[in-house]
Tab-separated table of C-alpha atoms and ligand atoms in Angstrom:
chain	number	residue	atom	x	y	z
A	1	UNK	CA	-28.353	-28.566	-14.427
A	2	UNK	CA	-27.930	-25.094	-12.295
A	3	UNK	CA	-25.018	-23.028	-14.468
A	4	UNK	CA	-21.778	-21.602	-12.294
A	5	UNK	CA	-19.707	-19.347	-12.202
A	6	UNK	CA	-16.018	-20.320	-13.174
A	7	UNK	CA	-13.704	-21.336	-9.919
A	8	UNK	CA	-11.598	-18.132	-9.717
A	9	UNK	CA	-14.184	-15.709	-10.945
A	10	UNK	CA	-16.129	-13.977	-9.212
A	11	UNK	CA	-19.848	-11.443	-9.240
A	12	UNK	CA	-19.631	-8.092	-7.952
A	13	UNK	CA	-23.130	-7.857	-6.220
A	14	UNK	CA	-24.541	-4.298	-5.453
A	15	UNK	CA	-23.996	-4.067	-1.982
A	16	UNK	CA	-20.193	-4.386	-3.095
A	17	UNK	CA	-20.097	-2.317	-5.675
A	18	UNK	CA	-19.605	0.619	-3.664
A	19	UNK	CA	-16.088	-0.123	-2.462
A	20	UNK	CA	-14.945	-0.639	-5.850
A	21	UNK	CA	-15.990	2.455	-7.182
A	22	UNK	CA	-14.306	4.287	-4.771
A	23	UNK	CA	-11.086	2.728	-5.452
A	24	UNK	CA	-11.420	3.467	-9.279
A	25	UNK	CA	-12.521	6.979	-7.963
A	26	UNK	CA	-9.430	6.920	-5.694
A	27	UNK	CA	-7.516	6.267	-8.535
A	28	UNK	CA	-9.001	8.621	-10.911
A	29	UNK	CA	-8.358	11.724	-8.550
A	30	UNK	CA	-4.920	11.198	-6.792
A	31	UNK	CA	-3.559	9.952	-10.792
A	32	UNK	CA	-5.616	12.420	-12.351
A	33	UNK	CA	-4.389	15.303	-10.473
A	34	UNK	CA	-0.450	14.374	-11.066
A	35	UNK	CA	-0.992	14.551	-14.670
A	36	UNK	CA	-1.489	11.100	-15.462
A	37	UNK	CA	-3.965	10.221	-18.758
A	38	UNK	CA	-6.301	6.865	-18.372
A	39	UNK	CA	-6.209	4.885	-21.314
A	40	UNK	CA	-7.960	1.456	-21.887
A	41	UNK	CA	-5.980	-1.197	-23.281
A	42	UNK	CA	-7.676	-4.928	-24.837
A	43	UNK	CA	-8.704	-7.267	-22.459
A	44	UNK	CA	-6.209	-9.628	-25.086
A	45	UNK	CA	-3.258	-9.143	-27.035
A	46	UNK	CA	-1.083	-11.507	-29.268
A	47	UNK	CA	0.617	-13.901	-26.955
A	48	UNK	CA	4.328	-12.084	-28.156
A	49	UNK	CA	3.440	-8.958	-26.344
A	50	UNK	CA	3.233	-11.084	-23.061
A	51	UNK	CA	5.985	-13.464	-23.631
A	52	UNK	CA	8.144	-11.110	-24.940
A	53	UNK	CA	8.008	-8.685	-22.077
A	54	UNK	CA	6.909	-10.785	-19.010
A	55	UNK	CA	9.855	-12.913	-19.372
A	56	UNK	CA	10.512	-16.313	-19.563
A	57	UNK	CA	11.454	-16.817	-15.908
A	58	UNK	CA	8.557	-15.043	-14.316
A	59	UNK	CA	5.775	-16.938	-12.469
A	60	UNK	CA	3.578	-16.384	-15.293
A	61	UNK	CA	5.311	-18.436	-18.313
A	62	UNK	CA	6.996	-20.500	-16.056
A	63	UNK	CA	3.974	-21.795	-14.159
A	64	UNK	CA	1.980	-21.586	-17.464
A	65	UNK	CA	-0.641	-18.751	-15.782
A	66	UNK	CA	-1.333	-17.366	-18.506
A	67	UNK	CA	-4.820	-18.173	-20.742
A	68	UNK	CA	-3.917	-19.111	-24.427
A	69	UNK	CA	-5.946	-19.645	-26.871
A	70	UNK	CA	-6.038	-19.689	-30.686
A	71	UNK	CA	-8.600	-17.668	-32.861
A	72	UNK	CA	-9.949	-18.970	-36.020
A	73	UNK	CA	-6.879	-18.039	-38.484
A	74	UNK	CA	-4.518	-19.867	-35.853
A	75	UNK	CA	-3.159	-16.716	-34.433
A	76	UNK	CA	-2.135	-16.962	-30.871
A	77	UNK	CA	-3.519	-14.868	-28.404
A	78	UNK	CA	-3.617	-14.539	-24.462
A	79	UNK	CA	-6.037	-13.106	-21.767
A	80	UNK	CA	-3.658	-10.159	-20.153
A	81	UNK	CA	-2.217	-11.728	-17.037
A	82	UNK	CA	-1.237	-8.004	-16.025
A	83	UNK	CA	-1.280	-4.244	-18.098
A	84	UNK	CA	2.151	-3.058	-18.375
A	85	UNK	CA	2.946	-4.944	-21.330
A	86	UNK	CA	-0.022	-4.069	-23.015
A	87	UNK	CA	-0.162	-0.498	-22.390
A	88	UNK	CA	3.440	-0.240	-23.833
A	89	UNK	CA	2.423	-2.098	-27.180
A	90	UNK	CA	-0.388	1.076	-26.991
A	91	UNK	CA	2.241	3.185	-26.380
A	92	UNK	CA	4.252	2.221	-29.305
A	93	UNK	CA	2.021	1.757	-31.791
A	94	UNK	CA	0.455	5.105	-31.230
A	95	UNK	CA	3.567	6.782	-30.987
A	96	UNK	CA	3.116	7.912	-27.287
A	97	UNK	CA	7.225	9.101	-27.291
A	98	UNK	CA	6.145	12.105	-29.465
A	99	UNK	CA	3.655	13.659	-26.423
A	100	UNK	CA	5.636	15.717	-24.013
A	101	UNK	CA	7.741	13.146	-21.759
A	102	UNK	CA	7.888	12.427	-19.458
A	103	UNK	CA	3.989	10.393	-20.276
A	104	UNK	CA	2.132	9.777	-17.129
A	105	UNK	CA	-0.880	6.827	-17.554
A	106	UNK	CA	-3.048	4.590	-15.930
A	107	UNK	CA	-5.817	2.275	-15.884
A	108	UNK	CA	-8.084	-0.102	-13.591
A	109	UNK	CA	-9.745	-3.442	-15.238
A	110	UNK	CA	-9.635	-7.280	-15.012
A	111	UNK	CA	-6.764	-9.366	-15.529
A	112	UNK	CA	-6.296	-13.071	-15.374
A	113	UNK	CA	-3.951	-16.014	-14.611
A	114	UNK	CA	-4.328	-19.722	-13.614
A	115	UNK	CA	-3.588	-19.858	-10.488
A	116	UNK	CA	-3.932	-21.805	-7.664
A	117	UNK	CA	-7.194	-20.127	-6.043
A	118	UNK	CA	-6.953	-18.480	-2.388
A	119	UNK	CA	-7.932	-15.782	-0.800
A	120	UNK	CA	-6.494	-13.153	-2.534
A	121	UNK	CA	-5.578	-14.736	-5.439
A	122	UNK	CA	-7.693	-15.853	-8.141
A	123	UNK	CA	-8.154	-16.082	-11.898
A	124	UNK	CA	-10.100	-13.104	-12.745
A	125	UNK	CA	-8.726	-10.267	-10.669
A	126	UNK	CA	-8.849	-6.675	-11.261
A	127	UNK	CA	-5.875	-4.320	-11.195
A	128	UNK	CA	-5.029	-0.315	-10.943
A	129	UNK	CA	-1.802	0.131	-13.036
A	130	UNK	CA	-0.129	3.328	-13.314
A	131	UNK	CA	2.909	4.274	-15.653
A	132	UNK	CA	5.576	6.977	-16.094
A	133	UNK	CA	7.165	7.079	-19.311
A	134	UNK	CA	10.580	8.732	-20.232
A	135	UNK	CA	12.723	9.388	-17.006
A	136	UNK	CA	15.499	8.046	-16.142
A	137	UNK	CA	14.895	10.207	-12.867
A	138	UNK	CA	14.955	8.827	-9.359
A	139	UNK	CA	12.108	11.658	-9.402
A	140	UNK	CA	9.629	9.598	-11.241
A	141	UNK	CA	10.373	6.510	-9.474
A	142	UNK	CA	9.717	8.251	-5.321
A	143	UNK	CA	6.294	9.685	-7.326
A	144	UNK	CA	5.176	6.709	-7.943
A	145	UNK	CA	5.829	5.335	-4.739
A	146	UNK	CA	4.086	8.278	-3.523
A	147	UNK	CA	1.510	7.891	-5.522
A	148	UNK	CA	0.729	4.457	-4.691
A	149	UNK	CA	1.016	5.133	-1.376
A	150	UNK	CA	-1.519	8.046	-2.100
A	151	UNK	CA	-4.065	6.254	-4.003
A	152	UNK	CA	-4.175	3.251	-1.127
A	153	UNK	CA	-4.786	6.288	1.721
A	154	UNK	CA	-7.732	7.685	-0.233
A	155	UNK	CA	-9.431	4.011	-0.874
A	156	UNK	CA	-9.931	4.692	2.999
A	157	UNK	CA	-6.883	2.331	3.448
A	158	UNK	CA	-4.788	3.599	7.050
A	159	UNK	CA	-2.802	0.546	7.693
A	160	UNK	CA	-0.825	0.335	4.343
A	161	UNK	CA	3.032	0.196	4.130
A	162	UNK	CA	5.366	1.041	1.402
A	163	UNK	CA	8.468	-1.780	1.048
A	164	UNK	CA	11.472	-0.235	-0.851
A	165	UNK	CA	14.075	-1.798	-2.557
A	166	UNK	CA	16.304	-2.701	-5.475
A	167	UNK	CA	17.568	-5.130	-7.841
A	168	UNK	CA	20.090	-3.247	-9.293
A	169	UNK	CA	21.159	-2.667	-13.138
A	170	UNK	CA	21.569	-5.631	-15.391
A	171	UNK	CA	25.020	-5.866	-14.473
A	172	UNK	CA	23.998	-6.243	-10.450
A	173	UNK	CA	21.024	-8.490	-11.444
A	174	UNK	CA	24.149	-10.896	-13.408
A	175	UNK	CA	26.617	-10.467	-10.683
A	176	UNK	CA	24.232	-11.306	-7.996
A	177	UNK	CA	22.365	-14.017	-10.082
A	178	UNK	CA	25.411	-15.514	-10.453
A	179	UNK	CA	26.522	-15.408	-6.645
A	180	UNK	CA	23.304	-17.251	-5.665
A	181	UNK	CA	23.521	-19.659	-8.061
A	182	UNK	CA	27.220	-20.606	-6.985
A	183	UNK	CA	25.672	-20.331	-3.254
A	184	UNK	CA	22.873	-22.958	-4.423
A	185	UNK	CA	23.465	-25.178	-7.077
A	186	UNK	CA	25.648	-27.420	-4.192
A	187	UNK	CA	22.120	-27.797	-2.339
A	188	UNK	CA	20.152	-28.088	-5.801
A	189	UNK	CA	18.354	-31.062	-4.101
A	190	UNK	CA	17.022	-29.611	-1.405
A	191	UNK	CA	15.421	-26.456	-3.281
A	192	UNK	CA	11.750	-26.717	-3.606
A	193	UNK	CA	10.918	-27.641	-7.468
A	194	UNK	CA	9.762	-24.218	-8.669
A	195	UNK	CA	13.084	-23.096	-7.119
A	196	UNK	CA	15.030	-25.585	-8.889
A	197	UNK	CA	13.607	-24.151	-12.208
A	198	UNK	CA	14.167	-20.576	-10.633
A	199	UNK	CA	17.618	-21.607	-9.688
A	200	UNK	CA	18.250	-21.767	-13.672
A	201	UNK	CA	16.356	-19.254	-15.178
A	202	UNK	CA	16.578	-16.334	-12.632
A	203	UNK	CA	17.543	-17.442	-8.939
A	204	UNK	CA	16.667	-13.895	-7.634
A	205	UNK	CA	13.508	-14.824	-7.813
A	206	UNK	CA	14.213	-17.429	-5.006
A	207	UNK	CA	14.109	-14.695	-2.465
A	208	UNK	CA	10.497	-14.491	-3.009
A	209	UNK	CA	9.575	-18.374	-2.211
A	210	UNK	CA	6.943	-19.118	0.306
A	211	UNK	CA	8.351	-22.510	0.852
A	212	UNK	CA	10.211	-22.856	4.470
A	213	UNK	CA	12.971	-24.859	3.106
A	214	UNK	CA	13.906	-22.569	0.355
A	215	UNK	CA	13.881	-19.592	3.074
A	216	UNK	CA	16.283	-21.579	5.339
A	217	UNK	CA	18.765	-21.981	2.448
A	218	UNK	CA	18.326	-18.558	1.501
A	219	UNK	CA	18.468	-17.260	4.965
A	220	UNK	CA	22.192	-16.260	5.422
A	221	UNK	CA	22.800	-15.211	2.003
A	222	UNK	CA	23.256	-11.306	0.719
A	223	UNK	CA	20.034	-9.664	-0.468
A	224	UNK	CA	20.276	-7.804	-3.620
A	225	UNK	CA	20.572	-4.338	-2.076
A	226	UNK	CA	24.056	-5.493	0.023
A	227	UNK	CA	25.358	-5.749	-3.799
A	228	UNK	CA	24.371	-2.831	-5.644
A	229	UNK	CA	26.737	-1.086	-7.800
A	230	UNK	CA	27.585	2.187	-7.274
A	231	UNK	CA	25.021	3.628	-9.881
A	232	UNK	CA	22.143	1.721	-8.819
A	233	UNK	CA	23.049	2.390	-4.798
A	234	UNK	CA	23.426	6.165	-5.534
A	235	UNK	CA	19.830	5.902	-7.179
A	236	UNK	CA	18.535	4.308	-4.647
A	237	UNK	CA	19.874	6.452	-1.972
A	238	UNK	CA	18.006	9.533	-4.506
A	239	UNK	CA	14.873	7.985	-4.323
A	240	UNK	CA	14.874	7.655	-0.558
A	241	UNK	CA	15.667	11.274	-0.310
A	242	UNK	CA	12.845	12.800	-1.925
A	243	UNK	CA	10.725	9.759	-0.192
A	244	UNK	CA	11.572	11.304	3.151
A	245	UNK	CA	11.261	15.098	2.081
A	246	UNK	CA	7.873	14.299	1.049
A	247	UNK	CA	7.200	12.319	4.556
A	248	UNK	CA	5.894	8.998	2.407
A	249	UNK	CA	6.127	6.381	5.063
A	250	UNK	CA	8.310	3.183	4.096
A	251	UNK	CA	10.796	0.907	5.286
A	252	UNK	CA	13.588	-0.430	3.256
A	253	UNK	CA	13.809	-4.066	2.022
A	254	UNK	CA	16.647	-5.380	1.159
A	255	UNK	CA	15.329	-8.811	-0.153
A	256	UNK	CA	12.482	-7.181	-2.570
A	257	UNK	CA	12.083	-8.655	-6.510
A	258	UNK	CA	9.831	-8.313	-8.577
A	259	UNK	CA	8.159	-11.090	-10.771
A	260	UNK	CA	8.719	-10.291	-13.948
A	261	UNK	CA	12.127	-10.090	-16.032
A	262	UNK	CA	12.181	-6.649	-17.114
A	263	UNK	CA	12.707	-4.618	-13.496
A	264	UNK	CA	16.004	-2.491	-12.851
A	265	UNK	CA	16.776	-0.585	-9.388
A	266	UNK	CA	14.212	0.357	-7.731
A	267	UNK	CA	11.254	-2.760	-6.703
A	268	UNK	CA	8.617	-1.526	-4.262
A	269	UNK	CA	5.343	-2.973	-3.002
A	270	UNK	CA	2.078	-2.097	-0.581
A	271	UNK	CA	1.323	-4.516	1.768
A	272	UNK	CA	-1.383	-4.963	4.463
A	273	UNK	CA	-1.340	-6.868	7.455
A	274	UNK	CA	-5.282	-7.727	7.999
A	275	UNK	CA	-5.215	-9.970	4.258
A	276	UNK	CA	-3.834	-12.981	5.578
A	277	UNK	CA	-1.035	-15.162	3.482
A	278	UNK	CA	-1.051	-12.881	0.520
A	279	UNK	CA	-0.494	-10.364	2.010
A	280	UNK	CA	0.821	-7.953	-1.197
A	281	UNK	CA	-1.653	-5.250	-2.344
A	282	UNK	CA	0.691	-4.301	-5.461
A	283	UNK	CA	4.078	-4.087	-6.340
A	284	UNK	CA	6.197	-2.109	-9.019
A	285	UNK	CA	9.607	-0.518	-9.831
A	286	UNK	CA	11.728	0.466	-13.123
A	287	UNK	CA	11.870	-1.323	-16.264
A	288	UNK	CA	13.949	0.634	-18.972
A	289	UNK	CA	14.280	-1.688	-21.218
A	290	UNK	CA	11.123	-2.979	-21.900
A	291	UNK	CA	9.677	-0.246	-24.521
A	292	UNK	CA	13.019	-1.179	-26.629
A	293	UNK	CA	11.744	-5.158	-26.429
A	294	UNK	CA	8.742	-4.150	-27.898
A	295	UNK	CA	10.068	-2.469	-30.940
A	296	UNK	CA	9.729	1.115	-29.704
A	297	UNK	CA	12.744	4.238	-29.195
A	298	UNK	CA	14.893	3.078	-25.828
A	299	UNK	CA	12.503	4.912	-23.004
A	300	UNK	CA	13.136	4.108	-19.268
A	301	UNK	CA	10.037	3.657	-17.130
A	302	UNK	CA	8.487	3.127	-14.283
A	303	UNK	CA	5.374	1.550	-12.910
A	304	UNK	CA	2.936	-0.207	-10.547
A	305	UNK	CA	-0.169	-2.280	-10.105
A	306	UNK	CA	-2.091	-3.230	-7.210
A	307	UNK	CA	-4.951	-5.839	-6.842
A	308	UNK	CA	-8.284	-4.467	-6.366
A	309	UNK	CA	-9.522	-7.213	-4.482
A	310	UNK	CA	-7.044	-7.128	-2.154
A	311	UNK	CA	-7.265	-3.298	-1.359
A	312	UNK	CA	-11.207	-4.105	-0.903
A	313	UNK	CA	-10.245	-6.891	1.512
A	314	UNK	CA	-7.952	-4.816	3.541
A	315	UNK	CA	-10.881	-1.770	3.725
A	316	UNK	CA	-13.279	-4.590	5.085
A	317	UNK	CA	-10.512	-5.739	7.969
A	318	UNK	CA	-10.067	-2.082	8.939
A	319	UNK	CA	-13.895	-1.431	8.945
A	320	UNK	CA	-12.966	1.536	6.651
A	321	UNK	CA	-15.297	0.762	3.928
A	322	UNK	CA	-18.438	2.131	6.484
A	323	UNK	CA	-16.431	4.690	8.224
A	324	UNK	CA	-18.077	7.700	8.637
A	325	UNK	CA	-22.079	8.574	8.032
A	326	UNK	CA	-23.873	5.994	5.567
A	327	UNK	CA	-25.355	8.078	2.821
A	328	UNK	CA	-29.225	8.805	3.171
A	329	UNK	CA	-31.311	5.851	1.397
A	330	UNK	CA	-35.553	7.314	1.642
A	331	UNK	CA	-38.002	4.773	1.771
A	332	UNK	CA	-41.640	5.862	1.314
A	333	UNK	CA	-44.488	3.855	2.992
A	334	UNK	CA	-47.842	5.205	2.069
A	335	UNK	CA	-50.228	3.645	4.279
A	336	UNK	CA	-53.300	4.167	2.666
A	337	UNK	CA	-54.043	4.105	-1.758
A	338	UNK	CA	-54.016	7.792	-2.250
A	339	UNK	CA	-50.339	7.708	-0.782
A	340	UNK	CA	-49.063	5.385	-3.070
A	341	UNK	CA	-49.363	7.718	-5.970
A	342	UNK	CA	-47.607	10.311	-3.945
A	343	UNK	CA	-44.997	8.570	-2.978
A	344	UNK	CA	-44.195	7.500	-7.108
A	345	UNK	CA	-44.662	11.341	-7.861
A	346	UNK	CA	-42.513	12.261	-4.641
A	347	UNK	CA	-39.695	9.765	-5.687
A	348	UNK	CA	-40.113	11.207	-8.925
A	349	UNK	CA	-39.054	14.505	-7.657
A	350	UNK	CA	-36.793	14.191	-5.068
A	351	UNK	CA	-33.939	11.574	-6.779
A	352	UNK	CA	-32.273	14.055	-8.539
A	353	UNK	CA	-30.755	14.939	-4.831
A	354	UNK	CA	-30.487	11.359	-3.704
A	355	UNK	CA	-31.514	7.576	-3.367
A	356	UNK	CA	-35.289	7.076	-2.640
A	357	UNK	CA	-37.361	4.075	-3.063
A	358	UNK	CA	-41.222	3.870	-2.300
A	359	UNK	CA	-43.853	0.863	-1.795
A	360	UNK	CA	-45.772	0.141	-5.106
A	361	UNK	CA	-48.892	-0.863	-2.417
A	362	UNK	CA	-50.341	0.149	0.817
A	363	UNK	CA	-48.858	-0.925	3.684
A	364	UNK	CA	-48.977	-1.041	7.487
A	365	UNK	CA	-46.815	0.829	9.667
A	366	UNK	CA	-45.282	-1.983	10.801
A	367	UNK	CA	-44.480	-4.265	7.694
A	368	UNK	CA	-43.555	-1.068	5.554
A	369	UNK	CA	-40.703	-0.222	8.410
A	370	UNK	CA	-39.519	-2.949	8.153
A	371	UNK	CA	-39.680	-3.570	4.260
A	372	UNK	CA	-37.226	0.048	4.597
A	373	UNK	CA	-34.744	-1.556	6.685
A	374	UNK	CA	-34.719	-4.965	4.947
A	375	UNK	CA	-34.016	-2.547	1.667
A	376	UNK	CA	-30.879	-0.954	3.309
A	377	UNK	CA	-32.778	2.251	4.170
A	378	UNK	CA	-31.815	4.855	6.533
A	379	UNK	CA	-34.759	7.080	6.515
A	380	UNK	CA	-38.332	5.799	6.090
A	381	UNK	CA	-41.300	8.331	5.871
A	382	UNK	CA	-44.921	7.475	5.829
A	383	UNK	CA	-47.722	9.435	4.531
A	384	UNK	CA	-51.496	8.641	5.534
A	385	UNK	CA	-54.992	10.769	6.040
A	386	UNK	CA	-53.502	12.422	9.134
A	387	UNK	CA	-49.481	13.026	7.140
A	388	UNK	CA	-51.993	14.618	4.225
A	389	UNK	CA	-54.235	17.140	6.191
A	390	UNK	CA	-50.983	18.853	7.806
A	391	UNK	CA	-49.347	18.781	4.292
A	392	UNK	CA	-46.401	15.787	5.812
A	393	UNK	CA	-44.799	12.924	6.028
A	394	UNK	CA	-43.917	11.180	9.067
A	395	UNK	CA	-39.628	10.878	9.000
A	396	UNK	CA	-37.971	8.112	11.438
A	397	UNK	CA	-34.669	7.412	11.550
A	398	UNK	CA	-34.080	3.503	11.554
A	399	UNK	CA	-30.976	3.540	12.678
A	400	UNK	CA	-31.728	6.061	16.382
A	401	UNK	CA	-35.868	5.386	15.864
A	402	UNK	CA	-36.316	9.011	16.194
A	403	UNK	CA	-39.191	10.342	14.358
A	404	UNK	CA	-40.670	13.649	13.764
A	405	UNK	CA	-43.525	15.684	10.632
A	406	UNK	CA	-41.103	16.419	7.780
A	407	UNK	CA	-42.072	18.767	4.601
A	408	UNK	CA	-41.235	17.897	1.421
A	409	UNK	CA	-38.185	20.279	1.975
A	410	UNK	CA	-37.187	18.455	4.783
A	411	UNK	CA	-36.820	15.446	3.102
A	412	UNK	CA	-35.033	17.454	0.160
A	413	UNK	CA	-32.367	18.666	2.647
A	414	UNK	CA	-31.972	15.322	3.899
A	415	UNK	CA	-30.681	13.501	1.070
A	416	UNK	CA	-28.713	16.641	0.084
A	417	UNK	CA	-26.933	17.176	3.285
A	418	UNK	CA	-25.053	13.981	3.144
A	419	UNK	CA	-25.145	13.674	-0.415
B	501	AMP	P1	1.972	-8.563	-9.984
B	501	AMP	O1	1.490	-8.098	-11.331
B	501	AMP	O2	2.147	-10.052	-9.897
B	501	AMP	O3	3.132	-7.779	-9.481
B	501	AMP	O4	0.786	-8.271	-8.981
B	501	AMP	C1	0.470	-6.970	-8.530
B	501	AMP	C2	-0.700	-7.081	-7.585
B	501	AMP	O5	-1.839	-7.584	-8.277
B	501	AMP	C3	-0.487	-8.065	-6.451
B	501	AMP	O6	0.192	-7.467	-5.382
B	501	AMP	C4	-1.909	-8.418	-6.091
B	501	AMP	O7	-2.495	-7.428	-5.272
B	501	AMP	C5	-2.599	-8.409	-7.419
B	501	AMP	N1	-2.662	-9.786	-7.955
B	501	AMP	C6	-1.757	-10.434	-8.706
B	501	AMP	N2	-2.183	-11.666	-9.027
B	501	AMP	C7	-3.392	-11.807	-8.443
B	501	AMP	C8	-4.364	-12.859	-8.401
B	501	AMP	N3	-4.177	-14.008	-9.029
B	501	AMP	N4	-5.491	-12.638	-7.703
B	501	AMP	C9	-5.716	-11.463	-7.065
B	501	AMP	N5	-4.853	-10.446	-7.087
B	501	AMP	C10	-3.700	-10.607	-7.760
């Protein structure tokens, strides 16, 4: 029997691996440079941390996403479905509120739910999370819509937009829970059934059904932002104002939620045209009270994550990934024995300033041009008698078939120039 690879799950082969280290690079500079720390956090955590803090009304306890299992002594644990709850046990247990506040961190890694698989959603996905710490601040929240915004533009990403919003203190979230449930509960029947559950757990979370019956019931109703108090509104109004000194592009939502429980005010997220149904590269907003849930000093926050795979799936529909010049890749074809030597000891020398590969055997002209371009090269040079009396190698370029004698400095400044 052949083994597979989980449904859900997926490799990462090295032709692909390049787009995903420039989004963690992405990441690392644009966070890096505003003073966030990365931190690493367990790939799983007692189930608690999760429950506690996701909610029981979001998607992922109420549509049982998440992966439980039991160790050996019984204890229940859970595969993160998503980081912010983890990285705020981290941040309690090691005392985080003592560093100068407020604390700015992120991270990048797999996370996993059991979903229904699509494109762009699956059960081992990978997510960029970033998290302010300690301001109350309509400051911290436009930064990290800025910064979001940021990190997707230098991905390569051009087609991005920021959706801004809010749900509104607790107080809104009740008073406007409690309108739409009074608007719905007469029509009950005619909700889809995850909305019927919705409808009594936490019926904002309606607004953000896919199903075209639930969006006709929902159609004429207020969105959360046409019943903000005046605390939350003048907030929101705050954040927009820096937003627009800074010229972040956005357009306001008035229908935006977020998933999980713990969000007050402000709920943003990046989408992307080109990505099809899901069309959500991440989301965030505020969630004071969450720190408190977990046992640590009342801190307000603010966060987001996006979905790696989604951000690499809107770089391939804009052609981004490739824009620009590819990066030199040498492959040396000695064409007779004495070459082949050469070419190791050549290699050997010239990869500290970039990628070069060479033919362990002799080979034709012919076959080892095209053994260069069926290896992703973009430079091949071949070395024979001829190539060895004048002290060369022959350089073409496979992509214009240009070709010309190139010294071993030549080929140095060619992999160093784009480099
Ligand atoms: P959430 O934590 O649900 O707010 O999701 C934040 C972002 O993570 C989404 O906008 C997606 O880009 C990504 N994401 C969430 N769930 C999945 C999934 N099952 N598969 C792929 N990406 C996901």
């Amino acid at each position: 029997m052949k083994v597979r690879s989980v449904k859900g799950t997926a490799d990462v082969l090295p032709e692909e691996r390049a787009a995903w280290r420039r989004v963690e690079s992405a990441a690392a500079r644009v966070l890096g440079n505003a003073g966030a720390g990365e931190l690493s956090v367990p790939v799983f955590e007692y189930v608690d941390v999760f429950t506690k803090s996701v909610g029981e009304s979001s998607d992922i306890v109420v549509q049982k996403e998440m992966y439980v299992f039991e160790d050996r002594g019984g204890r229940s644990l859970a595969l993160r479905p998503e980081f912010t709850a983890g990285i705020m046990r981290a941040f309690v247990e090691h005392g985080m509120h003592t560093r100068p506040l407020p604390v700015k961190l992120w991270t990048m890694g797999p996370a996993f739910r059991a979903e229904n698989v699509q494109r762009g959603r699956y059960r081992q996905f990978h997510q960029v999370d970033y998290e302010v710490v300690g301001s109350e601040s309509p400051l911290a929240d436009a930064e990290a819509v800025q910064l979001m915004y940021a990190v997707l533009e230098e991905c390569g990403l051009t087609r991005h937009v920021m959706l801004l919003g809010s749900v509104g203190d607790p107080e809104d979230r009740a008073a406007y829970n409690a309108y739409l449930r009074e608007a719905l509960e007469p029509r009950r029947d005619e909700l889809s059934e995850v909305s019927r559950e919705r409808l009594r757990l936490n019926p904002m979370r309606i607004l953000d059904s896919k199903h075209a019956g639930d969006q006709a019931l929902i159609a004429d109703l207020d969105r959360p932002l046409e019943r903000l108090g005046e605390a939350s509104r003048a907030h929101f109004e705050q954040v927009r104002r820096y937003l627009d000194a800074w010229g972040v592009p956005y357009r306001v939502d008035p229908g935006i939620v977020r998933g999980l429980d713990y969000y007050r005010r402000t709920a943003f997220e990046a989408h992307h045209e080109g990505i099809g149904a899901q069309s959500a590269l991440g989301g965030g907003g505020r969630y004071d009270g969450l720190i408190k849930l977990l046992g640590g000093p009342d801190l307000p926050a603010t966060g987001w994550a996006f979905g790696v795979e989604r951000v690499i799936d809107a770089l391939a529909e804009e052609a981004a990934a490739d824009d620009g010049a590819r990066e030199p890749r040498l492959f040396l074809v000695p064409l007779d024995e004495a070459a082949v030597d050469e070419a190791a000891a050549l290699a050997a020398r010239l990869r500290e300033h970039g990628t070069v590969e060479f033919a362990y055997q002799r080979r034709a002209p012919g076959k080892g041009l095209a053994e260069a371009d069926r290896r992703g090269a973009t430079h091949a040079a071949l070395r024979g008698a001829s190539e060895r009396a004048a002290g060369v190698w022959q350089l073409k370029d496979l992509a214009t078939g240009e070709q010309r004698p190139a010294s071993e400095d030549d080929l140095r400044a060619l992999l160093e120039f784009s480099a």
